[in-house]
Tab-separated table of C-alpha atoms in Angstrom:
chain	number	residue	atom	x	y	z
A	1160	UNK	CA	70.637	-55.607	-29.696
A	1161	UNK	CA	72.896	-54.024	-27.390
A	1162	UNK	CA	71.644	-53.716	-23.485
A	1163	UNK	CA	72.935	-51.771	-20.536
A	1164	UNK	CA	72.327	-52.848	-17.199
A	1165	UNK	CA	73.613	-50.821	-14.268
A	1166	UNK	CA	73.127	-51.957	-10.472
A	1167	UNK	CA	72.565	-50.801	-7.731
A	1168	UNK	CA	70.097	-47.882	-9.070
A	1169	UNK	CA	71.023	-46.064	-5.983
A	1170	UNK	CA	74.287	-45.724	-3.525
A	1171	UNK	CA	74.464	-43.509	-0.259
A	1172	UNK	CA	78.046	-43.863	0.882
A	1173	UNK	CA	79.771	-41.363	3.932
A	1174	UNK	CA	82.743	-39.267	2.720
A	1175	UNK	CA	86.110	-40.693	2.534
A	1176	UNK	CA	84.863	-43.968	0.837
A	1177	UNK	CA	86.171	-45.909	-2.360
A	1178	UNK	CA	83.346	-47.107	-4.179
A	1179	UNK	CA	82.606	-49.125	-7.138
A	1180	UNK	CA	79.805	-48.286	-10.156
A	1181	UNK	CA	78.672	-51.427	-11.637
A	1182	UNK	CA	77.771	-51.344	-15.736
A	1183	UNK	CA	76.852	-54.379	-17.785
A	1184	UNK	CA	76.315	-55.123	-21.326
A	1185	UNK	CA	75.078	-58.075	-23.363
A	1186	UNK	CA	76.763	-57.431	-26.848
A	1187	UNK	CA	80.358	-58.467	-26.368
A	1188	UNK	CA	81.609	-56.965	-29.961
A	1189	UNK	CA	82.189	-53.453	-27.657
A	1190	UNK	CA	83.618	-51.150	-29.616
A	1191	UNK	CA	83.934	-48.327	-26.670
A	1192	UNK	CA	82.283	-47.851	-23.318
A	1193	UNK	CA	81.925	-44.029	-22.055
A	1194	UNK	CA	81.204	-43.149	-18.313
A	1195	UNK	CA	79.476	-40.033	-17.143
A	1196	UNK	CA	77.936	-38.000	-14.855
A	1197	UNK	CA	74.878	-36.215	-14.777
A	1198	UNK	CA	73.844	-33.257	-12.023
A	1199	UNK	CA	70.120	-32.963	-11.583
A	1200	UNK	CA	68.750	-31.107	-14.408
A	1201	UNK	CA	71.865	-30.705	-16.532
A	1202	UNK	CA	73.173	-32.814	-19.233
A	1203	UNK	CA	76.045	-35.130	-19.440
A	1204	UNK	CA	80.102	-34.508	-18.762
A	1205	UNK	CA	82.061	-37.341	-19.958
A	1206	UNK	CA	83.801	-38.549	-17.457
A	1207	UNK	CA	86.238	-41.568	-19.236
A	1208	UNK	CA	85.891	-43.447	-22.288
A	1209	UNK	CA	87.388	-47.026	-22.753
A	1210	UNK	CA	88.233	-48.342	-25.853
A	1211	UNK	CA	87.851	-51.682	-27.317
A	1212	UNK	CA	91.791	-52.341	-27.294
A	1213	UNK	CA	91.865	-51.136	-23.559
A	1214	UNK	CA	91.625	-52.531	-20.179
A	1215	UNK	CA	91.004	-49.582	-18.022
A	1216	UNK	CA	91.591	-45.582	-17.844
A	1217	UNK	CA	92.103	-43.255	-15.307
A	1218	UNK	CA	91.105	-39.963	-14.828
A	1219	UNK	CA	91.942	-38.461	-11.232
A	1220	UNK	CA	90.472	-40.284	-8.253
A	1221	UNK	CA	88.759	-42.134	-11.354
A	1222	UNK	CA	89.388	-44.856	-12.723
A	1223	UNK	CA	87.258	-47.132	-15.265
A	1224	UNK	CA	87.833	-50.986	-16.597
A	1225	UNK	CA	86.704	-52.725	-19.435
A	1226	UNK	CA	85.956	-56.912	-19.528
A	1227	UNK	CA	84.766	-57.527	-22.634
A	1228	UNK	CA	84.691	-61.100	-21.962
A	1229	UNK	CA	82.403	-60.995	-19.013
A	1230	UNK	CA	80.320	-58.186	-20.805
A	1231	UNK	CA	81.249	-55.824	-17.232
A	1232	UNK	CA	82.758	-52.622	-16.671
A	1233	UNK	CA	83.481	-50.582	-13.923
A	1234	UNK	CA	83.895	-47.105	-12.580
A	1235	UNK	CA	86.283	-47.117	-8.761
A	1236	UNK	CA	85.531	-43.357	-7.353
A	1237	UNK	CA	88.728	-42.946	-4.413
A	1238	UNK	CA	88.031	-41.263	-1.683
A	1239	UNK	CA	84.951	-39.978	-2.215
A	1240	UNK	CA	83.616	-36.516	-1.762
A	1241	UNK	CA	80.609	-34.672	-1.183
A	1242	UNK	CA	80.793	-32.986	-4.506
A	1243	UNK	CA	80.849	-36.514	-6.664
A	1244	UNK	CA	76.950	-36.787	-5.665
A	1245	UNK	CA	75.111	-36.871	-8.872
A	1246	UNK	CA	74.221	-39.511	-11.157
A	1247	UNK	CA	76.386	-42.045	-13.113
A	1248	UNK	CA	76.061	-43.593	-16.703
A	1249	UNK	CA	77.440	-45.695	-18.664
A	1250	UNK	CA	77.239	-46.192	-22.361
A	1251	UNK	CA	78.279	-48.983	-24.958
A	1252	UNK	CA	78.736	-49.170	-28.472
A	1253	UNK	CA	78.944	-51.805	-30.715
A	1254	UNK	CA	81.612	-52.377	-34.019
A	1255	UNK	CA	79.803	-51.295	-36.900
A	1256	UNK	CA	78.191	-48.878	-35.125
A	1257	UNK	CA	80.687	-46.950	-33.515
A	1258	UNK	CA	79.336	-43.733	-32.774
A	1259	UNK	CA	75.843	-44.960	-31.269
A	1260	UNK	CA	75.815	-45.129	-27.835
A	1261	UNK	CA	73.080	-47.282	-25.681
A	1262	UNK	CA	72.921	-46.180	-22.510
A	1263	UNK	CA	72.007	-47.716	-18.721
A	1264	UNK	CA	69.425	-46.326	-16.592
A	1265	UNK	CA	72.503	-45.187	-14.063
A	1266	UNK	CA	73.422	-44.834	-10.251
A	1267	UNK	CA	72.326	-42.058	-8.375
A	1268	UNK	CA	75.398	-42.024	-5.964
A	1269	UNK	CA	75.258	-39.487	-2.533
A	1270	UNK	CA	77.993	-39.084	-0.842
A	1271	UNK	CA	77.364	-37.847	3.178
A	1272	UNK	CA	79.172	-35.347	4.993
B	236	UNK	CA	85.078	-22.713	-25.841
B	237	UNK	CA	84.513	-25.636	-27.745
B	238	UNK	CA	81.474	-27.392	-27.186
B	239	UNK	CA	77.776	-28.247	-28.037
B	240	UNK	CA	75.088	-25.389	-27.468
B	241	UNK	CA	71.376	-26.140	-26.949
B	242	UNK	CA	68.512	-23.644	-27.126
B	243	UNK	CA	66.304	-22.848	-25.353
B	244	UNK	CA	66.543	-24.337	-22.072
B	245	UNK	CA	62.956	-24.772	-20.689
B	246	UNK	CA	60.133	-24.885	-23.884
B	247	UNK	CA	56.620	-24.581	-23.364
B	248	UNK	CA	54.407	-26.508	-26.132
B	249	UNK	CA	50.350	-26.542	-26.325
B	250	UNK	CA	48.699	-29.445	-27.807
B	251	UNK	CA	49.038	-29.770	-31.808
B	252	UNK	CA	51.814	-27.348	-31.895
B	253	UNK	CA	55.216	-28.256	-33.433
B	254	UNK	CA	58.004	-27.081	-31.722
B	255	UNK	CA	61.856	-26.902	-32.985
B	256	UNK	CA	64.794	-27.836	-30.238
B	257	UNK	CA	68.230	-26.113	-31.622
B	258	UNK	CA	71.291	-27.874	-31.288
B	259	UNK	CA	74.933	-26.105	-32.755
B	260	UNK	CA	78.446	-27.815	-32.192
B	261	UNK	CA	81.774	-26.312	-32.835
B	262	UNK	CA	83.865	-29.363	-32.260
B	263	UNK	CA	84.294	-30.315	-35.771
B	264	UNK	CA	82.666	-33.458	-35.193
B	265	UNK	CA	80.748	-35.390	-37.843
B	266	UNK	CA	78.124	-37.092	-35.935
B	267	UNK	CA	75.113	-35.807	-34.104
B	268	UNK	CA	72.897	-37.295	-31.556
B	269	UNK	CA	69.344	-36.552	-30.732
B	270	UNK	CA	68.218	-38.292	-27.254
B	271	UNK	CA	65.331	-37.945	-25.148
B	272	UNK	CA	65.446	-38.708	-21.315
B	273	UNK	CA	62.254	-39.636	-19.131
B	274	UNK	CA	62.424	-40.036	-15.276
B	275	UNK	CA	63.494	-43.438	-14.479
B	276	UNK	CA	64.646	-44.030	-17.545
B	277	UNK	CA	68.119	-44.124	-19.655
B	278	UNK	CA	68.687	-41.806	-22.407
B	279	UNK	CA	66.637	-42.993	-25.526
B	280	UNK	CA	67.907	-42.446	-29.258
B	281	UNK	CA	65.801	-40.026	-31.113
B	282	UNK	CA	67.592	-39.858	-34.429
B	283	UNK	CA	71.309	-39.578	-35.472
B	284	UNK	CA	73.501	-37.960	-38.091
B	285	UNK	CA	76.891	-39.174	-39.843
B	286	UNK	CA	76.947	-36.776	-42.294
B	287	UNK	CA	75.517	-33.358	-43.743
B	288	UNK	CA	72.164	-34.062	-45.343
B	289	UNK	CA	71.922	-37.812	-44.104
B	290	UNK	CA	70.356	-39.285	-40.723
B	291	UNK	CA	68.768	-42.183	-39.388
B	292	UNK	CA	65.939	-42.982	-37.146
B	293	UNK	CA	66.728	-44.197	-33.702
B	294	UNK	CA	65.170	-46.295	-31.331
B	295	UNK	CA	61.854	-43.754	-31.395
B	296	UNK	CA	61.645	-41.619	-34.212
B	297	UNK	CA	57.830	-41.619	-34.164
B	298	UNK	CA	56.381	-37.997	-33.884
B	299	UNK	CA	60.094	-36.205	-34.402
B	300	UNK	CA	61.961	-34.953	-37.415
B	301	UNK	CA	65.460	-34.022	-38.278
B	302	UNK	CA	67.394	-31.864	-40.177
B	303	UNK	CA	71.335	-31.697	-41.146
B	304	UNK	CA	71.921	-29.215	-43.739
B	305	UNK	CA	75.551	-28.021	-41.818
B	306	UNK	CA	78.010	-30.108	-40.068
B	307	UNK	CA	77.277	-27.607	-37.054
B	308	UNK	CA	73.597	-27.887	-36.727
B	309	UNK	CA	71.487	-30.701	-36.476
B	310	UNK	CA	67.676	-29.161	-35.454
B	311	UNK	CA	64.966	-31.588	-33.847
B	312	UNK	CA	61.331	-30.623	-34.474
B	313	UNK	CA	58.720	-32.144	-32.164
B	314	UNK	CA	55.546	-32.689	-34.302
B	315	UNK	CA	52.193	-33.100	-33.070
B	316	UNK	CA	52.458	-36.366	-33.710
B	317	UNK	CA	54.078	-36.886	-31.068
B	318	UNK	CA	52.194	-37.935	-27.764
B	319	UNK	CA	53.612	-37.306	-24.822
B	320	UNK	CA	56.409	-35.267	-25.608
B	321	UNK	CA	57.166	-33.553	-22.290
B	322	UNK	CA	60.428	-34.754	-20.873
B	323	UNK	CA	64.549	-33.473	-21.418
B	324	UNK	CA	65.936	-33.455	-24.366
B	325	UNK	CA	69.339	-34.219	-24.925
B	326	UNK	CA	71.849	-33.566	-28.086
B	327	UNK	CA	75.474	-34.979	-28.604
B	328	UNK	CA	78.162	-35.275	-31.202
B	329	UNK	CA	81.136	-37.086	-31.559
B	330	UNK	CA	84.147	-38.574	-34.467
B	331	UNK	CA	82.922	-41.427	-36.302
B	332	UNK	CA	85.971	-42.716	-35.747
B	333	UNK	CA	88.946	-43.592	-33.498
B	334	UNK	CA	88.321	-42.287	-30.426
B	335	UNK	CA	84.615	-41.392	-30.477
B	336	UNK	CA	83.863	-40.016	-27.707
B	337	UNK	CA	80.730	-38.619	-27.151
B	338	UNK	CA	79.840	-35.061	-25.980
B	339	UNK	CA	76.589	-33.303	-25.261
B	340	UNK	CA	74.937	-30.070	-24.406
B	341	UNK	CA	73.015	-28.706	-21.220
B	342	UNK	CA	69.673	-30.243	-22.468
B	343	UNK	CA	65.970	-28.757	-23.599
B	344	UNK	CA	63.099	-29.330	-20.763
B	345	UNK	CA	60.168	-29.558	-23.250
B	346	UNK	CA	56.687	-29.181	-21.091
B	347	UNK	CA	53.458	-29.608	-22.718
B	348	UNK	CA	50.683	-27.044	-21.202
């Protein structure tokens, strides 16, 4: 069965950093991994999706990798701004099940004026 | 706008009442997600849906049902059954496959009073 693990479970960084969003996942037969974000009481924007084939995508001041061999993927924020406060989640699936995501518990990320 | 529409926003239950959580898509896509989310906690699968008039249970399908009788509807009913069924409810579709990503609406807050 496919886990998520994300770490830390909370960030406070001031603005102007580059950051890094930690996701891992036990079941190496990936068959996509999605990011998003979540504001408090509002439900989730995709944010990038990487596929099995891929190594990374980028969106922006985004930017997401994929290393299926160490069961780890990433999300880089650039430059970060007070508006990118909210929470972050990732999501795997698995081949054979490719629509079914199982999701980590996520950062809560606050970026300081 | 294309995109997945859930109704109503905040819903008020009383013990032994079933209550119905709408969910509509117009993005075409085949699959449908039901997941519920609990402080703390990731997003749990409910039940899911590949195809009109076909689903499968999820990782707690105990004390919810499902229906899928149009590709653009896929309604969740929260029977008595179930427990402690006050958190936010979340629905998503997506392809089945290719690129799968996933998208969801704003989200039911279900309270029990």
């Amino acid at each position: 069965k496919q886990e998520v693990t994300q770490i830390p479970a909370a960030l406070s960084v001031p603005e102007g950093e580059n950051l890094v969003l930690n996701c891992s996942f036990t079941d190496s037969a990936i068959y996509n991994l999605q990011w998003f974000r979540q504001d408090p009481g509002k439900g989730l924007t995709s944010l990038l999706l990487i596929q099995s084939s891929q190594r990374e995508q980028t969106s922006g001041r985004l930017n997401a990798s994929l290393d299926k061999s160490s069961g780890r993927s990433t999300l880089y924020i650039a430059a970060s701004q007070p508006g990118d406060s909210a929470t972050y989640l990732c999501a795997a699936s698995i081949t054979g099940t490719a629509s079914k995501l199982t999701f980590g518990t996520g950062t809560r990320l606050q970026v300081m004026l | 706008d294309g995109g997945i529409t859930q109704s109503p926003k905040y819903l008020f239950r009383k013990e032994g009442q079933n209550v119905t959580l709408s969910c509509e898509q117009n993005l075409n896509h085949d699959a449908m997600y039901w997941y519920r989310q609990d402080p703390g906690q990731g997003l749990r699968l409910i039940y899911y849906s590949q195809i009109v008039n076909d689903f499968q249970k999820g990782d707690i399908a105990e004390g919810y049902s499902v229906s899928r009788e149009k590709k653009e509807s896929f309604p969740l009913t929260v029977t008595s059954a179930q427990k402690n069924p006050t958190a936010f409810y979340l629905c998503a579709s997506s392809k089945i496959q290719g690129y799968t990503e996933a998208f969801f609406g704003q989200g039911t807050r279900l309270t029990v009073v």
